[in-house]
mmCIF file of C-alpha atoms in Angstrom:
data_model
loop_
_atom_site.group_PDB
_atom_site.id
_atom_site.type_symbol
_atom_site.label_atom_id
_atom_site.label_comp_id
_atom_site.label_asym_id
_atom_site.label_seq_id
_atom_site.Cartn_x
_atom_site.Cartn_y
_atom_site.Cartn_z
ATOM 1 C CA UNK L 1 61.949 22.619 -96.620
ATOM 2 C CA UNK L 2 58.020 22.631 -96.033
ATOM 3 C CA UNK L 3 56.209 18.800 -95.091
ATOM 4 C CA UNK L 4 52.625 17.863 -94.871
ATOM 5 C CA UNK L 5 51.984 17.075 -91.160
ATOM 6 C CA UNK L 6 49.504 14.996 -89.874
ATOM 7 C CA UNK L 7 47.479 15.228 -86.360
ATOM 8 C CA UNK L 8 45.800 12.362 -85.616
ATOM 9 C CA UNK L 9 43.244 12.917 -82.837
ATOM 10 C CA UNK L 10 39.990 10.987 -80.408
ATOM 11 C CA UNK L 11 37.221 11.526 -82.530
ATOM 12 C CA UNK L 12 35.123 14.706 -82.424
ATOM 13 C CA UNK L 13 37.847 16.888 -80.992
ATOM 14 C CA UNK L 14 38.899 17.154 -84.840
ATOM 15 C CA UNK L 15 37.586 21.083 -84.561
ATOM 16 C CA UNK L 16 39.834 21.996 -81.286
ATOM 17 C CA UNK L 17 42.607 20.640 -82.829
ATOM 18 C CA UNK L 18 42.329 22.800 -85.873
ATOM 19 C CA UNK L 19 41.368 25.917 -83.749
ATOM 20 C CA UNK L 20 44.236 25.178 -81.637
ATOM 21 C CA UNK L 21 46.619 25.463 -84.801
ATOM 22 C CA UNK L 22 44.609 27.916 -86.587
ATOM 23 C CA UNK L 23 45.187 29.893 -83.249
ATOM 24 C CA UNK L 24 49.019 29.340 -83.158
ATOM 25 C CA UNK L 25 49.289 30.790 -86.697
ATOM 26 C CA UNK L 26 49.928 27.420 -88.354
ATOM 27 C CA UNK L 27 49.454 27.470 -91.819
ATOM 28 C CA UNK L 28 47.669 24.643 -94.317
ATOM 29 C CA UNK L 29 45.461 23.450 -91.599
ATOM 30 C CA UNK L 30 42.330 21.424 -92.584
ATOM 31 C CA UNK L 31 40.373 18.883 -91.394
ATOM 32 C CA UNK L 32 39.171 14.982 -91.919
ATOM 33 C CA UNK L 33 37.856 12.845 -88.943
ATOM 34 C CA UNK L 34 40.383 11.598 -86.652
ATOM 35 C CA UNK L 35 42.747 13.597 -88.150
ATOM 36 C CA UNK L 36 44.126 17.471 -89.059
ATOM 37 C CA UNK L 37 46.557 18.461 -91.222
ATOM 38 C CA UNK L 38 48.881 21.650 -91.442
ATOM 39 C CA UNK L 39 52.597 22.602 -93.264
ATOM 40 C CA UNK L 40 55.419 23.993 -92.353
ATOM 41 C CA UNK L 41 59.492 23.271 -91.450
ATOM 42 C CA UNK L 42 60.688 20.847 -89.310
ATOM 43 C CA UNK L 43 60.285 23.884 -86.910
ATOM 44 C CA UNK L 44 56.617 24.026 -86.933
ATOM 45 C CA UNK L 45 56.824 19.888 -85.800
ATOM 46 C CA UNK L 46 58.237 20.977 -83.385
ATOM 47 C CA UNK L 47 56.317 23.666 -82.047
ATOM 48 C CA UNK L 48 53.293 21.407 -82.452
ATOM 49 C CA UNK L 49 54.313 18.670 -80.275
ATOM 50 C CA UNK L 50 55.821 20.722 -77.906
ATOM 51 C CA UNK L 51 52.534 22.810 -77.407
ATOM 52 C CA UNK L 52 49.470 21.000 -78.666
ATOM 53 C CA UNK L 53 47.064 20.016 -76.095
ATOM 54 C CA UNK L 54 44.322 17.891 -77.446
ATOM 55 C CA UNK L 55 46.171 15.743 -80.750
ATOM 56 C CA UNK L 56 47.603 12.462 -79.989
ATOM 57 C CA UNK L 57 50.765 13.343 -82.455
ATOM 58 C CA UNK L 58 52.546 14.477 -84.623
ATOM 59 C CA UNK L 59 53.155 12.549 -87.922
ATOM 60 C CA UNK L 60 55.318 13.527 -91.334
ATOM 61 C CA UNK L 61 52.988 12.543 -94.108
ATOM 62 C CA UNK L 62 55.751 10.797 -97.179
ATOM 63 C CA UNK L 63 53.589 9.577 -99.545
ATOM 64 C CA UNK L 64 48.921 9.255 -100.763
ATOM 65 C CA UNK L 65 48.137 6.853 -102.793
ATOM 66 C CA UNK L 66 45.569 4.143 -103.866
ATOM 67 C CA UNK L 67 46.276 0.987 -102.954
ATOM 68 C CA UNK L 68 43.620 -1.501 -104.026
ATOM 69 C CA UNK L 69 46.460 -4.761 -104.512
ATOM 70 C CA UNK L 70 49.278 -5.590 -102.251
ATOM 71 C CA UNK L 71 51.594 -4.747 -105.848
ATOM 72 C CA UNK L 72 49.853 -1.343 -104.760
ATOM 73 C CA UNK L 73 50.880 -0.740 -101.905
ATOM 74 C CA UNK L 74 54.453 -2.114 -103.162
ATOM 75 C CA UNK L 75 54.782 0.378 -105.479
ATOM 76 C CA UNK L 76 53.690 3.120 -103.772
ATOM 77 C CA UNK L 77 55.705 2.963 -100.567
ATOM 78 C CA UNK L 78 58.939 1.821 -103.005
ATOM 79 C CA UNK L 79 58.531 4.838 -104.380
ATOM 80 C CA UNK L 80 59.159 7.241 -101.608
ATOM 81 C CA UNK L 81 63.019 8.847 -101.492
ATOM 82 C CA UNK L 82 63.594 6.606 -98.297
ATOM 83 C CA UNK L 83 67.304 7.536 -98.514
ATOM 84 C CA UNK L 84 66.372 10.946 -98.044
ATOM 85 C CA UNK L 85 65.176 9.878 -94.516
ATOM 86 C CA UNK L 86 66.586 6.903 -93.598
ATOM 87 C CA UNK L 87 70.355 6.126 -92.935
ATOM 88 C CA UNK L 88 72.038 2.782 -93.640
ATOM 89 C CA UNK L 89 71.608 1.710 -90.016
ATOM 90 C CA UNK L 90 68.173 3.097 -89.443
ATOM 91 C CA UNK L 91 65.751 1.582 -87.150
ATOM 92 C CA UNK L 92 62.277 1.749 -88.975
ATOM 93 C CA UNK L 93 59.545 -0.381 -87.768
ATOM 94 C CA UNK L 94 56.146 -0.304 -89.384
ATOM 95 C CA UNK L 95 53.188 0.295 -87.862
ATOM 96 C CA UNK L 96 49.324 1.179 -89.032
ATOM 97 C CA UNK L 97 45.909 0.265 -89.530
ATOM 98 C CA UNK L 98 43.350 -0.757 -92.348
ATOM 99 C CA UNK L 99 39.748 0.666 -92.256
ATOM 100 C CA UNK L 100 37.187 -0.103 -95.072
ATOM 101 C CA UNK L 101 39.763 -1.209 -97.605
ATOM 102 C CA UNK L 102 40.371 -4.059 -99.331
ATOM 103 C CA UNK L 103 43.694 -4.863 -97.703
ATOM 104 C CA UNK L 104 42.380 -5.550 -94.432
ATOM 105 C CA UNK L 105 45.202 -7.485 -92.868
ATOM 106 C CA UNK L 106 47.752 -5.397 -90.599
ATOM 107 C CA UNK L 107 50.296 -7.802 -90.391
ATOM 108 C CA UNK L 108 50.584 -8.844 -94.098
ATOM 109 C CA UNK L 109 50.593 -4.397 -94.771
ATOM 110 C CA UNK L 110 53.423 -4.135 -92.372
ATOM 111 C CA UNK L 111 55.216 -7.193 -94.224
ATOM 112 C CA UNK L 112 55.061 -5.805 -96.949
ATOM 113 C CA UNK L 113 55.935 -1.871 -96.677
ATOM 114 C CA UNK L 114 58.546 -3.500 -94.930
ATOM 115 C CA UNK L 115 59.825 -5.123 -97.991
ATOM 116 C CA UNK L 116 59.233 -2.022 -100.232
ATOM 117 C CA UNK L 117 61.431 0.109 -97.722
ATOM 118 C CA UNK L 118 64.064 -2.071 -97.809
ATOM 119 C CA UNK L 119 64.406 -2.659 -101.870
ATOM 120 C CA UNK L 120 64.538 0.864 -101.954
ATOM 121 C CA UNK L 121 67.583 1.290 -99.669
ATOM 122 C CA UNK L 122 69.033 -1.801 -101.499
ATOM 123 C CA UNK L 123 68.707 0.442 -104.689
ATOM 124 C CA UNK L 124 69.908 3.713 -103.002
ATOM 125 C CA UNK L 125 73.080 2.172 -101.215
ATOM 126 C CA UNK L 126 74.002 -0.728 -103.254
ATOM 127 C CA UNK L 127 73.483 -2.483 -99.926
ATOM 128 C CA UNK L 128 72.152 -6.156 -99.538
ATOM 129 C CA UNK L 129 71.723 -6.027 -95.388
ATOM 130 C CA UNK L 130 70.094 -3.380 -92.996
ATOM 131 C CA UNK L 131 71.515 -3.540 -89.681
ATOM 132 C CA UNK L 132 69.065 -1.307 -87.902
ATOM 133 C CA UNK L 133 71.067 -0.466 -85.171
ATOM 134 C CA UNK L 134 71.037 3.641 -85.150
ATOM 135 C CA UNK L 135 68.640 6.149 -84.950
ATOM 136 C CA UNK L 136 64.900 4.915 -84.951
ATOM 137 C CA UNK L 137 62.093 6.223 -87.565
ATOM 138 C CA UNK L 138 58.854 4.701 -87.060
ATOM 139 C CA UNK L 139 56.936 4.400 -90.254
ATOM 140 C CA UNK L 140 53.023 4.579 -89.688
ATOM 141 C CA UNK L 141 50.451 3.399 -91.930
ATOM 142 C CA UNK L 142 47.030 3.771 -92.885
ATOM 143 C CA UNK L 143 44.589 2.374 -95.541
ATOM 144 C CA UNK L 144 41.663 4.207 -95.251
ATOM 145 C CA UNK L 145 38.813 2.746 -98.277
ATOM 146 C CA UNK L 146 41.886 1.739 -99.933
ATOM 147 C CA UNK L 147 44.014 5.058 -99.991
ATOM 148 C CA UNK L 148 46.833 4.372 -98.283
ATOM 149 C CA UNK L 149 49.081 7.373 -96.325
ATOM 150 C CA UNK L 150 52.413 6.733 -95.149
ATOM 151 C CA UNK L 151 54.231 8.137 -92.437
ATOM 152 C CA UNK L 152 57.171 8.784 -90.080
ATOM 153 C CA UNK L 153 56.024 9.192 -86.492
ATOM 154 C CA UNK L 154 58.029 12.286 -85.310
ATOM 155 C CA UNK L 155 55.782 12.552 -81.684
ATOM 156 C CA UNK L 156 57.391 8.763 -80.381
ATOM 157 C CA UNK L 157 55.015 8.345 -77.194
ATOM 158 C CA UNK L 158 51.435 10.069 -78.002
ATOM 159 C CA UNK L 159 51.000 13.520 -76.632
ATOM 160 C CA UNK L 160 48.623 12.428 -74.209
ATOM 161 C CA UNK L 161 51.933 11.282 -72.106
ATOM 162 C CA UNK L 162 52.897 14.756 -70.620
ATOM 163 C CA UNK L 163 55.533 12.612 -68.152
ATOM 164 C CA UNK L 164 53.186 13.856 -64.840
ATOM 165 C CA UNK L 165 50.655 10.824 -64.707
ATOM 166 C CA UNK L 166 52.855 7.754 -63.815
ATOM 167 C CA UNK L 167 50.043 6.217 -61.446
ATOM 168 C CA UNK L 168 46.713 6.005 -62.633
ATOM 169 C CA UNK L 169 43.435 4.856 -61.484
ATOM 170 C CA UNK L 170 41.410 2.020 -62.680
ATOM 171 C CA UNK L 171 39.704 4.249 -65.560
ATOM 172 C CA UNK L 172 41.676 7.122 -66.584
ATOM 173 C CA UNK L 173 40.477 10.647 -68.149
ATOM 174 C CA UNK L 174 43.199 10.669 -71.058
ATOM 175 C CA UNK L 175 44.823 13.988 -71.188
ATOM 176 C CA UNK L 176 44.280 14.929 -74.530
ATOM 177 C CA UNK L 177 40.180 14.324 -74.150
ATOM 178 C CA UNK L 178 40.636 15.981 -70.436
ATOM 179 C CA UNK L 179 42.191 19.256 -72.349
ATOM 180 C CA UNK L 180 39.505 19.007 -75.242
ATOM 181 C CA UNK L 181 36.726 19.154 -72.379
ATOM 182 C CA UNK L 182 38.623 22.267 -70.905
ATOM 183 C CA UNK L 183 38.641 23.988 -74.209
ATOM 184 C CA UNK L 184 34.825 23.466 -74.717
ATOM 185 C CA UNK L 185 34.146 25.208 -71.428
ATOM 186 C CA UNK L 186 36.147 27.665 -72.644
ATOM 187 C CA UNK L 187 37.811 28.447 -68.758
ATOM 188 C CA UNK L 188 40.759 30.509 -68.609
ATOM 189 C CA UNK L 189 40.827 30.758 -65.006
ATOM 190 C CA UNK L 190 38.533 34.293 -64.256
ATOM 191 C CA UNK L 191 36.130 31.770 -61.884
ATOM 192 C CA UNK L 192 35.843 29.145 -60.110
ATOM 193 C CA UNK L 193 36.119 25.641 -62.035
ATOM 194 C CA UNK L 194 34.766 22.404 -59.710
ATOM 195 C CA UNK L 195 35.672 18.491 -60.631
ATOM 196 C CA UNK L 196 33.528 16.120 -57.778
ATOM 197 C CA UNK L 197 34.710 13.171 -59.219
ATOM 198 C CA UNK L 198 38.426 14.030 -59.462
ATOM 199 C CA UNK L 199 40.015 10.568 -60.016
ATOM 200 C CA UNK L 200 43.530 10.938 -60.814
ATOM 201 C CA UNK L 201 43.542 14.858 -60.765
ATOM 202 C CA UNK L 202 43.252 14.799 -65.185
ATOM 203 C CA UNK L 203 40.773 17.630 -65.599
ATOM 204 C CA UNK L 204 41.885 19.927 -62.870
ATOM 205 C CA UNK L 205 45.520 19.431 -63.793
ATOM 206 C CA UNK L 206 44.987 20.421 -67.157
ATOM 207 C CA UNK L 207 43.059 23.825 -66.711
ATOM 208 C CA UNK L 208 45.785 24.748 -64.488
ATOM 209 C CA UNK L 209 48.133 23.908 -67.494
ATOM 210 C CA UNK L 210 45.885 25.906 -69.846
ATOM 211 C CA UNK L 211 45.553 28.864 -67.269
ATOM 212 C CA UNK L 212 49.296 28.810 -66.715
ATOM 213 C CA UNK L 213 50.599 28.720 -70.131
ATOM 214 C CA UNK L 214 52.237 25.339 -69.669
ATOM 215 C CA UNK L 215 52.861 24.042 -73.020
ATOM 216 C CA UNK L 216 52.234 19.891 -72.425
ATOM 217 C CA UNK L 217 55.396 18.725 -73.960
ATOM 218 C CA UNK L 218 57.955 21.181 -72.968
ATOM 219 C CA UNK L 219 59.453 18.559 -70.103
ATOM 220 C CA UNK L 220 59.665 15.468 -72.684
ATOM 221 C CA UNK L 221 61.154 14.663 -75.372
ATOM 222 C CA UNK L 222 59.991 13.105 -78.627
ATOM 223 C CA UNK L 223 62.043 10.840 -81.201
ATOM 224 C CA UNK L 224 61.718 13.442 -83.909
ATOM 225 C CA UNK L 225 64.483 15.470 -82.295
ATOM 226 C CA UNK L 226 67.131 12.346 -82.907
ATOM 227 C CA UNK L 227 66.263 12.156 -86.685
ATOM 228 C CA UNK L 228 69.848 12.868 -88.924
ATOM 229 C CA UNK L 229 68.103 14.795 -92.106
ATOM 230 C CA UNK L 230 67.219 18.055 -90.453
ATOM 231 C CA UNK L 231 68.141 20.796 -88.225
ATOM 232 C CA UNK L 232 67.269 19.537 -84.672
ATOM 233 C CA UNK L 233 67.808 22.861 -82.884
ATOM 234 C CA UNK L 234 64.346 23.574 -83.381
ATOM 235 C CA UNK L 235 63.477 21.233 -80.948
ATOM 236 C CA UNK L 236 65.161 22.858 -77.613
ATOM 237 C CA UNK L 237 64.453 26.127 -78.783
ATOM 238 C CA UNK L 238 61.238 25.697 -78.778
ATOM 239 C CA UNK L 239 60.457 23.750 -75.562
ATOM 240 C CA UNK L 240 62.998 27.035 -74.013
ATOM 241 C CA UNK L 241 60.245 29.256 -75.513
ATOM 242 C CA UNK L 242 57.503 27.336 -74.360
ATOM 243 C CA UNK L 243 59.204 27.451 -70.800
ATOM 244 C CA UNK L 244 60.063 31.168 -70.798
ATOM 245 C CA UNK L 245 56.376 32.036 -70.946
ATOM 246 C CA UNK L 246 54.773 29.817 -68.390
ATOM 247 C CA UNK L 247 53.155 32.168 -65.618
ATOM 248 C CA UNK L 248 52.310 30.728 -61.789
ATOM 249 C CA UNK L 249 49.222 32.123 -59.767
ATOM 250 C CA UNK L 250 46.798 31.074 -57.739
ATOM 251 C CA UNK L 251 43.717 29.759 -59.419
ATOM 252 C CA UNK L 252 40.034 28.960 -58.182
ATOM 253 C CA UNK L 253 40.229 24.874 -59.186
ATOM 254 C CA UNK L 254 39.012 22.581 -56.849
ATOM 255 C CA UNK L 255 39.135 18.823 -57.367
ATOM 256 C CA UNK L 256 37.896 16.333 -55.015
ATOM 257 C CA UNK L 257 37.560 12.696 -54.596
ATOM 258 C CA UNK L 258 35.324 10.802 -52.245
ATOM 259 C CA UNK L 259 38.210 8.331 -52.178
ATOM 260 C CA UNK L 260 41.409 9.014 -50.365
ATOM 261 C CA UNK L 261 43.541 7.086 -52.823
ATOM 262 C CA UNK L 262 42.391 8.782 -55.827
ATOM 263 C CA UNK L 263 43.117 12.176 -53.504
ATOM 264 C CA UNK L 264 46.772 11.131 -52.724
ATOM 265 C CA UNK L 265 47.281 9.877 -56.721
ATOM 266 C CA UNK L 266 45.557 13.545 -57.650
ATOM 267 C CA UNK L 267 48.206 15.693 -55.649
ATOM 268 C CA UNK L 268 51.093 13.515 -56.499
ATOM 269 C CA UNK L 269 50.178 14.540 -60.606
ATOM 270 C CA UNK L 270 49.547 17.991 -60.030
ATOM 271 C CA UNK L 271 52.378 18.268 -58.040
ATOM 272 C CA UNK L 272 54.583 15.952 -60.901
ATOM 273 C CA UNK L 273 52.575 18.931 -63.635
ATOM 274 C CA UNK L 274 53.775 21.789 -61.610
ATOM 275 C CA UNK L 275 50.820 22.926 -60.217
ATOM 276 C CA UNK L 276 49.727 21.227 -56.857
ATOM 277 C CA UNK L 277 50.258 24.921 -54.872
ATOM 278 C CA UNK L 278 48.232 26.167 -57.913
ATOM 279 C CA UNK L 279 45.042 24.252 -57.495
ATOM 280 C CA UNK L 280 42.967 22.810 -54.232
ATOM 281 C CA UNK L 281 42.661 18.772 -54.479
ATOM 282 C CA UNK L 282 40.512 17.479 -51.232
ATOM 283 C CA UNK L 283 38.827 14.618 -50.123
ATOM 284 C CA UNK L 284 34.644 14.991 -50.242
ATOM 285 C CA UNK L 285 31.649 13.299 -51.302
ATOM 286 C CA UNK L 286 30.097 14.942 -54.341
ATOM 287 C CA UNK L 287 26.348 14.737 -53.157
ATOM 288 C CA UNK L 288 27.417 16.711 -50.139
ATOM 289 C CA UNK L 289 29.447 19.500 -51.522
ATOM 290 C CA UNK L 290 27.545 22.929 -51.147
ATOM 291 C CA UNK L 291 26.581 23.759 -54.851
ATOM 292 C CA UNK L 292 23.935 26.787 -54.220
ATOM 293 C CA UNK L 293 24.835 29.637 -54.446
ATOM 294 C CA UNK L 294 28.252 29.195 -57.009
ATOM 295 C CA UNK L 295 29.258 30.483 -59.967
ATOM 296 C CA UNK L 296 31.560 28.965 -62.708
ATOM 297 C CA UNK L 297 31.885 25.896 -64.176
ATOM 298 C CA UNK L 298 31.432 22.363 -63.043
ATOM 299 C CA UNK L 299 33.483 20.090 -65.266
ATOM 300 C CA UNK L 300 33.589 16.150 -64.395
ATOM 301 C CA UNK L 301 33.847 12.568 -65.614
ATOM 302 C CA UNK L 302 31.360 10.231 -63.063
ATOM 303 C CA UNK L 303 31.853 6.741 -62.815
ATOM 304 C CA UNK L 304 30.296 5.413 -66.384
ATOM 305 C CA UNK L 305 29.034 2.033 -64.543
ATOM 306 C CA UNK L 306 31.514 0.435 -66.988
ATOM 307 C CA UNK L 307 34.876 -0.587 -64.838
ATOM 308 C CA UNK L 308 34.155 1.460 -61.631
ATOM 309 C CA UNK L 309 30.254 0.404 -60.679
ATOM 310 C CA UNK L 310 27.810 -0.995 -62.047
ATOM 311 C CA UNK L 311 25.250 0.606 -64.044
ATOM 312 C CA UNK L 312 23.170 0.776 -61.216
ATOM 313 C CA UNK L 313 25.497 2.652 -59.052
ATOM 314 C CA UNK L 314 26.689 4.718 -61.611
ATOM 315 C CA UNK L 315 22.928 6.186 -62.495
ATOM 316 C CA UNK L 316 22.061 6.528 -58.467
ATOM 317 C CA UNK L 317 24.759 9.112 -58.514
ATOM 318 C CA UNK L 318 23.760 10.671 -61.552
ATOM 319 C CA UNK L 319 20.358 10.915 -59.311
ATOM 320 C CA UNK L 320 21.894 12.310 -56.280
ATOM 321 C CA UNK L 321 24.225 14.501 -58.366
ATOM 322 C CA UNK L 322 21.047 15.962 -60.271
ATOM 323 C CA UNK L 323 19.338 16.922 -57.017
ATOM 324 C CA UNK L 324 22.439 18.480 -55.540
ATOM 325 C CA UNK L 325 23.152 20.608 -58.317
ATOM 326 C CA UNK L 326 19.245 21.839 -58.904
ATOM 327 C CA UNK L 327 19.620 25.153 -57.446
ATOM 328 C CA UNK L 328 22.860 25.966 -59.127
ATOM 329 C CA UNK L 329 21.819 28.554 -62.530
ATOM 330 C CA UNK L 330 24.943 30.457 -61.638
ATOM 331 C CA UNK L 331 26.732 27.161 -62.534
ATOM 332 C CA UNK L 332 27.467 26.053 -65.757
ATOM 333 C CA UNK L 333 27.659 22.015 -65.502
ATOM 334 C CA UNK L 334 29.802 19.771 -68.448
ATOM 335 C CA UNK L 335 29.585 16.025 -67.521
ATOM 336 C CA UNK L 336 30.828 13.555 -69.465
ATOM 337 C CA UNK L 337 29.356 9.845 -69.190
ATOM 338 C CA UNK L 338 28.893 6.642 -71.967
ATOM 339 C CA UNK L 339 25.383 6.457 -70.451
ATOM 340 C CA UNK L 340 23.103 7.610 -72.825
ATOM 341 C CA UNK L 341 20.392 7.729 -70.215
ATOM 342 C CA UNK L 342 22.129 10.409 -67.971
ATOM 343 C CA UNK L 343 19.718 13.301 -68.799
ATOM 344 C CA UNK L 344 16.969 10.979 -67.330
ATOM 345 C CA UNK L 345 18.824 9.894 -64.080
ATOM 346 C CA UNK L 346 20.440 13.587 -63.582
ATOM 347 C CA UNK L 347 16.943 15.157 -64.127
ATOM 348 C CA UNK L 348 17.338 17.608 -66.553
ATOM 349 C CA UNK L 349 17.860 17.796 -70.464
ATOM 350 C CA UNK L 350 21.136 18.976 -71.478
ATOM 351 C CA UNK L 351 21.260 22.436 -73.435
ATOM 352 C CA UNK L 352 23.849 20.438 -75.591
ATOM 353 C CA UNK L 353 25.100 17.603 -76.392
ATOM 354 C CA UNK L 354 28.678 16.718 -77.579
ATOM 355 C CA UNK L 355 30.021 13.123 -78.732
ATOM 356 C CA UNK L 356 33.029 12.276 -77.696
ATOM 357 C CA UNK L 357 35.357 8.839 -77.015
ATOM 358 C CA UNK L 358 37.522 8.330 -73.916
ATOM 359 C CA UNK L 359 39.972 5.531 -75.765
ATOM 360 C CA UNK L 360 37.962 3.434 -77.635
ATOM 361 C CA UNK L 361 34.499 4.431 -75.306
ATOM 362 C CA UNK L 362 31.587 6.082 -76.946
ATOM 363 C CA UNK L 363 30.946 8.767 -74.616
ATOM 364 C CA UNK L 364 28.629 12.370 -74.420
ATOM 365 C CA UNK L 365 29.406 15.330 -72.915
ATOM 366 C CA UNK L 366 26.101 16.593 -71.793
ATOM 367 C CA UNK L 367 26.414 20.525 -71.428
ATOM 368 C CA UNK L 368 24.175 22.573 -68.978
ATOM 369 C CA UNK L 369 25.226 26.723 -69.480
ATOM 370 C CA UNK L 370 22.400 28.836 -71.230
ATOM 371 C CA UNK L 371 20.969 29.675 -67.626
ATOM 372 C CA UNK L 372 23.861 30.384 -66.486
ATOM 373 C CA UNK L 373 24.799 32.793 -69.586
ATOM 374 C CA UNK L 374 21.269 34.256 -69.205
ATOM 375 C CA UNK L 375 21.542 34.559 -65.255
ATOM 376 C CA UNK L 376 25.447 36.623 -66.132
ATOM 377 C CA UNK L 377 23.645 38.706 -69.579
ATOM 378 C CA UNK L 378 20.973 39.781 -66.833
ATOM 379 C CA UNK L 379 23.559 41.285 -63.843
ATOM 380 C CA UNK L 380 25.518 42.496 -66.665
ATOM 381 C CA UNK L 381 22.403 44.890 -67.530
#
């Protein structure tokens, strides 16, 4: 049987995530912000949370519909086939959102898709009482300028939770936006990729993952594989497919940290991913790393002046960071900040720009790479 899925994702990655499926020969796939869509079997969930890198799940989309009254929404969810999903001792807790809609109040939503699950299970197995005490299937909402989708979350913990970051720093790259940023710089591991400002190892970790084939969910598991109405094989033969073609080699990462705690935390992650005899993780102040003379890319998330420093601090970096890297053109330089003065502190305008959120943080990605291009055009000549 083919389902409407439903990828939520950070805003402005909405494009990677479709080129990601597009790319894995998923079919249906098309876009709306924070979100992407594609069909397929219960199979094709599977391979998506088992291998997508920059969505933050999966989701089964159950039901569209317009829902300007709470007798709306009522109706709607009631309904859905819930018996088709849902056993007599399900577990199925509601969860969602409201956005621009005239039901604006999350709690009262919940109480009452709540409601219209249950009178449909009443209806369905001439039951009075739900004990909810077997398999769980959480049912996600959202009313979007009052059109409401509902849901069953098949991911269970977002994607970003690959199971290799259990200690984090203060202010955390999550890994979804860290393997978004390593898809825009398009590296596959042919040169040298730099992070300065390591942190917890995010950025560098990832790449290797990318570079290695390592599909981010093939060592977790996700509450989609426990549901009773379909064919959960799927699930371990894909994350044994995903395993069987994961490659090791040396690559030409470096991450470094002026901190030694942040060092330590970096290793322990990469080494937790797989990959800490894959990658070089050091301790080293950015401003004196020598930057003339490389080639590559230069990918890295400086402290915003938001949890880490102050503004102050933050945009004397940016300073020193701008006058280190001025004789680089063989580098190609992606830097993400919230600042929007960076290119004024760093010194140079940014060939691009890209918005982007880290959580709930307006950020940029500033992008530095037509010299760069133009300097590799000209040897290639």
């Amino acid at each position: 049987m083919n389902y409407t899925f439903c990828v939520p994702c950070l805003l402005g990655v909405e494009g990677l995530v479709a080129d990601e499926l597009r790319y894995q020969h998923f079919e249906g796939v098309r876009t709306e912000n924070g979100r992407v869509y594609f069909e397929g079997p219960m199979s094709e969930c599977a391979r998506a949370n088992v291998r997508l890198r920059c969505g933050e799940r999966v989701l089964l989309r159950l039901a569209s519909f317009p829902a300007y009254t709470f007798e709306d929404l009522f109706q709607g969810v009631k309904s859905i086939p819930w018996a088709d999903y849902l056993q007599q001792d399900s577990i199925f807790p509601v969860a969602g959102y409201c956005v621009g809609s005239q039901l604006h109040s999350v709690p009262d939503c919940q109480r009452i898709i709540k409601k219209a699950v249950v009178e449909c299970l009443k209806e369905s197995y001439a039951l009075s009482w739900f004990p909810e005490t077997g398999v769980k299937y959480q049912i996600r909402f959202a009313l979007l300028e009052d059109q409401a989708e509902i849901y069953l979350d098949t991911t269970g913990a977002p994607l970003y939770k690959r199971g290799y970051r259990l200690a984090t720093q203060q202010a955390p790259l999550r890994e979804t936006l860290a393997a978004s940023l390593v898809k825009i710089t398009r590296y596959r591991g042919r040169e040298e990729m730099i992070d300065p400002f390591c942190g917890s190892g995010t950025l560098a970790i990832e790449a290797a993952m990318v570079c290695c084939r390592i599909a981010p969910g093939a060592r977790r598991s996700f509450e989609g594989e426990s549901w009773l109405f379909a064919d959960n094989a799927c699930w371990e033969e894909e994350r044994q497919r995903a395993l069987g073609e994961e490659v090791r080699e040396r690559l030409p990462i470096t991450a470094s940290d002026i901190s030694g705690e942040a060092v330590e935390l970096a290793r322990e992650n990469a080494r937790r991913a797989g990959v800490e005899d894959l990658i070089t993780i050091r301790r080293a102040d950015a401003l004196g790393l020598p930057y003339t003379g490389r080639k590559g890319v230069l990918l890295t998330n400086p402290p915003y002046g938001q949890r880490l420093s102050t503004q102050e601090e933050a945009r004397a970096l940016y300073d020193g960071l701008g006058r280190a890297l001025h004789q680089t053109p063989g580098l190609k330089k992606y830097i993400i900040t919230s600042d929007p003065e960076f290119e004024t502190y760093f010194g140079a305008k940014a060939d691009k720009r890209r918005k982007l959120y880290n959580g709930m943080l307006k950020c940029q990605l500033f992008m530095y790479y037509k010299q760069a291009v133009e300097e590799g055009r000209e040897k290639r000549r």
